[in-house]
Coordinates of C-alpha atoms in Angstrom, one line a residue:
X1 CA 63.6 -191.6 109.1
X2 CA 63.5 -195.3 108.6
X3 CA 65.6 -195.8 105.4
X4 CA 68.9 -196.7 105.4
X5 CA 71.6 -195.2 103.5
X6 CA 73.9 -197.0 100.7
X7 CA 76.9 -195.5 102.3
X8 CA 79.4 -196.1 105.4
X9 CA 81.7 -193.9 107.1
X10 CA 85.1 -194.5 108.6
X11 CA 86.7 -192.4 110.8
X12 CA 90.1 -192.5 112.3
X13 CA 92.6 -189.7 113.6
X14 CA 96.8 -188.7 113.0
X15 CA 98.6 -187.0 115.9
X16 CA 96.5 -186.6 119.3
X17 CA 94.6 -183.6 120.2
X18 CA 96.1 -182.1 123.0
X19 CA 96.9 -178.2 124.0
X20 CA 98.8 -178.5 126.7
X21 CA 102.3 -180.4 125.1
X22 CA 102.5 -180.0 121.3
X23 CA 104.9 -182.5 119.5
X24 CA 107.1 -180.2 117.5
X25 CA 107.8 -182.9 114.9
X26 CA 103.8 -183.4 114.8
X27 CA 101.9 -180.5 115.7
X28 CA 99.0 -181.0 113.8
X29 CA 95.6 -183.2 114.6
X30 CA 93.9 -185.0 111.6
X31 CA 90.4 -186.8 111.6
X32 CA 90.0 -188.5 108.2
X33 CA 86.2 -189.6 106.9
X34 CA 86.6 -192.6 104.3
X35 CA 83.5 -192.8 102.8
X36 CA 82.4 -196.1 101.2
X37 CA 79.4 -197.3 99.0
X38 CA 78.1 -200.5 100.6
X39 CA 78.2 -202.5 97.8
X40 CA 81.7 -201.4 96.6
X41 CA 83.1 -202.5 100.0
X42 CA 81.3 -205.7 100.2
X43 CA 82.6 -206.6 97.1
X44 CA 85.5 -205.4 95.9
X45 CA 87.5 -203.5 98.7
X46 CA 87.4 -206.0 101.7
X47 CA 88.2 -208.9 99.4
X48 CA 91.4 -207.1 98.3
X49 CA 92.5 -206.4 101.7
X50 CA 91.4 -210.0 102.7
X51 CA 93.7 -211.6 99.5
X52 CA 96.7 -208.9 100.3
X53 CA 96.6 -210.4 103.5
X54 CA 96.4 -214.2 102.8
X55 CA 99.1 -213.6 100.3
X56 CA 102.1 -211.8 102.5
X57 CA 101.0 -213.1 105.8
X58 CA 99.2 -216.3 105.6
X59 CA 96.2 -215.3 107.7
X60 CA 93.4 -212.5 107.9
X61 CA 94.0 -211.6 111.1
X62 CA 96.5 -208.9 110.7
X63 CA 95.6 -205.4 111.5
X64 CA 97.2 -202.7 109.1
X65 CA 97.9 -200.1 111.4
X66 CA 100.3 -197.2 109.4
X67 CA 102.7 -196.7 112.3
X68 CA 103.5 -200.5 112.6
X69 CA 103.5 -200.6 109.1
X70 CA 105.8 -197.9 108.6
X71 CA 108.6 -198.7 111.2
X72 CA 107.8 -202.2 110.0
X73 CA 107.4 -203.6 113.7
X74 CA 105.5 -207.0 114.3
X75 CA 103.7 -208.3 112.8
X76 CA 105.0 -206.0 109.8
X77 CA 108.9 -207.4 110.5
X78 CA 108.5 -208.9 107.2
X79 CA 108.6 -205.7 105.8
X80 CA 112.5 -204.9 106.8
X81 CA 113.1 -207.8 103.2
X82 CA 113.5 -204.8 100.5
X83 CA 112.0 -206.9 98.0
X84 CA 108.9 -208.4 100.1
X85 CA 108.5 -204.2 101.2
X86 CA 108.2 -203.0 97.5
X87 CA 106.0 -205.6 96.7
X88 CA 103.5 -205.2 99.6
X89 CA 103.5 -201.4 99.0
X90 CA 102.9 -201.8 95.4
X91 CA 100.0 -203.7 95.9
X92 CA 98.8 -201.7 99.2
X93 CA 99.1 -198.6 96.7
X94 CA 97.4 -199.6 93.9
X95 CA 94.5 -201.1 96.6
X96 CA 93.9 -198.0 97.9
X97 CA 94.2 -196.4 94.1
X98 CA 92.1 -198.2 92.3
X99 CA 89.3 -198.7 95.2
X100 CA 86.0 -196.5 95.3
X101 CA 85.6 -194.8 97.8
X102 CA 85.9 -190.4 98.4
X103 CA 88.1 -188.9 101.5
X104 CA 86.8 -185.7 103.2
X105 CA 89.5 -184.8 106.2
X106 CA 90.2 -181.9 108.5
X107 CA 93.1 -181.1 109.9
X108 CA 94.5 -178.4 112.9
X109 CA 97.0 -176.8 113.2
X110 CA 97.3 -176.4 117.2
X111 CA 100.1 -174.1 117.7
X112 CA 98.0 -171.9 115.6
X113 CA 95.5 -172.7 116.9
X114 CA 96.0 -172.4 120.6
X115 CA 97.3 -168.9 119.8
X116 CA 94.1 -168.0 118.1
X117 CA 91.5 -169.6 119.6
X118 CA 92.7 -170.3 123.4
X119 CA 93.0 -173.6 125.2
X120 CA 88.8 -174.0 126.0
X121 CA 88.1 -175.1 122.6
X122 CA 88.5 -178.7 122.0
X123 CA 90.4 -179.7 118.7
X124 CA 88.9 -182.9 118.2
X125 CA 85.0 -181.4 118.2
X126 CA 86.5 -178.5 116.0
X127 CA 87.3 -180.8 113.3
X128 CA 84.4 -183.5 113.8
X129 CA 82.3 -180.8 113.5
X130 CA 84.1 -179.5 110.1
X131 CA 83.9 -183.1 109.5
X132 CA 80.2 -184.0 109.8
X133 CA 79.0 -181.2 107.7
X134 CA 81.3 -182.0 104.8
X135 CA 80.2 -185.9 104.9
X136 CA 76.8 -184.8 105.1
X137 CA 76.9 -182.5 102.2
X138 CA 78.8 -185.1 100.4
X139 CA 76.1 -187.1 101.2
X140 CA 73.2 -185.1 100.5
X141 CA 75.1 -185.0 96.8
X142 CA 74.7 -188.5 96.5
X143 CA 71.0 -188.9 96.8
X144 CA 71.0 -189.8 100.5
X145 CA 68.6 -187.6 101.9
X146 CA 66.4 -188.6 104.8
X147 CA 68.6 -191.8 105.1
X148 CA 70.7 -192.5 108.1
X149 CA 74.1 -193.4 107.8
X150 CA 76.6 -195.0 110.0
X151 CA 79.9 -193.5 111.2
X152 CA 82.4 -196.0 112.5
X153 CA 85.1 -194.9 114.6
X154 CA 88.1 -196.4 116.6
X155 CA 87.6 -197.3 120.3
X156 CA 89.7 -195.2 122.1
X157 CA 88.4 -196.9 125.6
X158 CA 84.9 -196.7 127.4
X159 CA 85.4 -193.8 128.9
X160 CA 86.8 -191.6 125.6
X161 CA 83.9 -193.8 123.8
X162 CA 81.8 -192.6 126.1
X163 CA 82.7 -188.6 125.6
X164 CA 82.8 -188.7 122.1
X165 CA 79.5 -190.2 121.5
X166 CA 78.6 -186.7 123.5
X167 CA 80.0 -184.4 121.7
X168 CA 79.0 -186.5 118.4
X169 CA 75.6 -186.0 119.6
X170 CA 75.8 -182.3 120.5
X171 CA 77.1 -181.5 116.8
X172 CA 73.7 -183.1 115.7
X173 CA 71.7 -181.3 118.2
X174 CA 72.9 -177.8 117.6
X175 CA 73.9 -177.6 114.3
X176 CA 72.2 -175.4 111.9
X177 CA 72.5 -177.9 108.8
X178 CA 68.4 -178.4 108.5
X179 CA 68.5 -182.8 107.9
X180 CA 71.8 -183.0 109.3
X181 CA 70.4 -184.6 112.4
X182 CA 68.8 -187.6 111.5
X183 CA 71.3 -188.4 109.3
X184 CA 73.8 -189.8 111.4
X185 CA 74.2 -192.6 113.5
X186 CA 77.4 -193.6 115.5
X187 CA 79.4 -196.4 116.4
X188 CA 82.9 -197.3 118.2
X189 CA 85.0 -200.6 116.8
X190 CA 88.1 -202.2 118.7
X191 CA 90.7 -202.1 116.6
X192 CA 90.8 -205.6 117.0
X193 CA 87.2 -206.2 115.2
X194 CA 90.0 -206.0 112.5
X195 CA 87.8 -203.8 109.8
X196 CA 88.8 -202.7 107.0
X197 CA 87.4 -199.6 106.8
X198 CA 89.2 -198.3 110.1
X199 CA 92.2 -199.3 108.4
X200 CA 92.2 -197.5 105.5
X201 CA 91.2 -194.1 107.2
X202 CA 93.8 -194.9 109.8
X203 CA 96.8 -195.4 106.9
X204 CA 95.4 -192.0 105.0
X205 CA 95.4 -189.7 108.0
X206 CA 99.2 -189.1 108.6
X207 CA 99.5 -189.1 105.3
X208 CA 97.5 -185.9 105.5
X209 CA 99.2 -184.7 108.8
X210 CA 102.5 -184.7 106.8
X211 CA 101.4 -182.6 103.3
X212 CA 100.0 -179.8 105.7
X213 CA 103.5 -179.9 107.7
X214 CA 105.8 -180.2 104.8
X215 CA 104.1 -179.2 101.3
X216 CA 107.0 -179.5 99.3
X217 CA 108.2 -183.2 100.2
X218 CA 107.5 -185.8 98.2
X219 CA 104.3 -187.9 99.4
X220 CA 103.2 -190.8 97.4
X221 CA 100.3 -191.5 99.3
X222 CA 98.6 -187.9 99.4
X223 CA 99.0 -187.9 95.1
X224 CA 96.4 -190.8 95.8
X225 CA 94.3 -189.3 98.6
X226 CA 94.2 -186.1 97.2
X227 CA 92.0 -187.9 93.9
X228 CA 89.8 -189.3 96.5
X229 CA 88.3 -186.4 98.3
X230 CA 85.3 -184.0 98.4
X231 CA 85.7 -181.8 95.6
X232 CA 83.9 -178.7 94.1
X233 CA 82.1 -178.2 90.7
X234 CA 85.4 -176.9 90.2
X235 CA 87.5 -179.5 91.5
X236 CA 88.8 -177.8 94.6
X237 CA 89.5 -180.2 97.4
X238 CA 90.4 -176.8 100.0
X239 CA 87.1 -176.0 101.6
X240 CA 85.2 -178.9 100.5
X241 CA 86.9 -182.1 100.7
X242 CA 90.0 -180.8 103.0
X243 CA 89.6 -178.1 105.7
X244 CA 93.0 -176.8 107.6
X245 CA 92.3 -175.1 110.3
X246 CA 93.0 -172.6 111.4

């Protein structure tokens, strides 16, 4: 396989994935896949990330990072003006609204799951692996077989760089998904390399974390992300575009 595929992958995570001390305000692990067409994010959705930037913060060189954002700390302290808030989430929200690109995301559940599956499992393979065959199939869908594409995800440091890569590479070696293989390639960013991409997965993954804890409250942000991912013939996201698990 030489060809390379039309499409990028973007992967960031909400909550951490640990067994041993479970946040009872958090206690579930997401890993979100934004999946983006090349093209469409050469030339529409960095620029409007780019202009959003120039226009509230005089520079590029801002990272939007959700929890900053979100408890508006530096360099997001511009955010505690009411009137500069609304108007940067207005435009944030109708960025990530009107941009093309689809969402496939997994998330655990880890008291339930450390009842019912044990403390040896890992939850961060559990839901790559959920993840990879969902973007592959997604991908499959969109005429990208026998090209490779390239999934991007935070730098967590050398050493965690270092296991996932592993594990990313043992999902491809044993999975049963005949292609599935070859049709991957990864890569770790600093956060600092500033990309958009990781930015956008990183602001829809709590987001997600928060419509599995509490279904009933009122979250602006998933009515968006739940338009963007993976769905069925149907239109069913569960399954297809969104796994909980367990």
């Amino acid at each position: 396989m030489s060809e390379r595929s039309e499409y990028i992958v973007y992967v960031d995570e909400s909550g951490d994935h640990s067994l041993v001390d479970i946040n009872d305000q958090y206690p579930v692990f997401v890993l979100a896949f934004c999946i983006f067409k090349i093209t469409d994010y050469v030339t529409d959705v960095v620029p409007k990330i780019e202009q959003l930037k120039f226009d509230f913060f005089g520079h590029d060189m801002v990272v939007l990072h959700e929890r900053e954002l979100r408890k508006a700390q530096p360099p997001f302290d511009i955010l505690r003006d009411e009137t500069t808030r609304n108007s940067f989430h207005q435009r944030l929200s109708q960025i990530m609204a009107t941009s093309k690109y689809a969402v496939v995301a997994v998330a655990i559940r880890k008291n339930e799951f450390k009842r019912r599956i044990g403390t040896n499992a890992n939850p961060y393979s559990v839901a790559l692996e959920f993840g990879l065959e969902r973007v592959f199939m997604h991908l499959q869908g969109l005429g990208q077989s026998r090209r490779r594409t390239h999934l991007v995800f935070e730098s967590r440091g050398h050493a965690e760089d270092k296991d996932l890569e592993s594990e990313f590479q043992r999902i491809l070696t044993t999975t049963k998904m005949r292609g599935m293989p070859d049709a991957f390639a990864f890569k770790c960013a600093n956060k600092q390399a500033n990309s958009t991409g990781l930015q956008f997965s990183d602001m829809i993954a709590r987001p997600i974390g928060l419509k599995v804890l509490r279904p009933n409250q009122s979250n602006r942000a998933w009515s968006t992300i739940e338009t963007k991912m993976r769905k069925s013939t149907h239109g069913n996201i569960e399954g297809f575009g969104f796994k909980v698990y367990p």
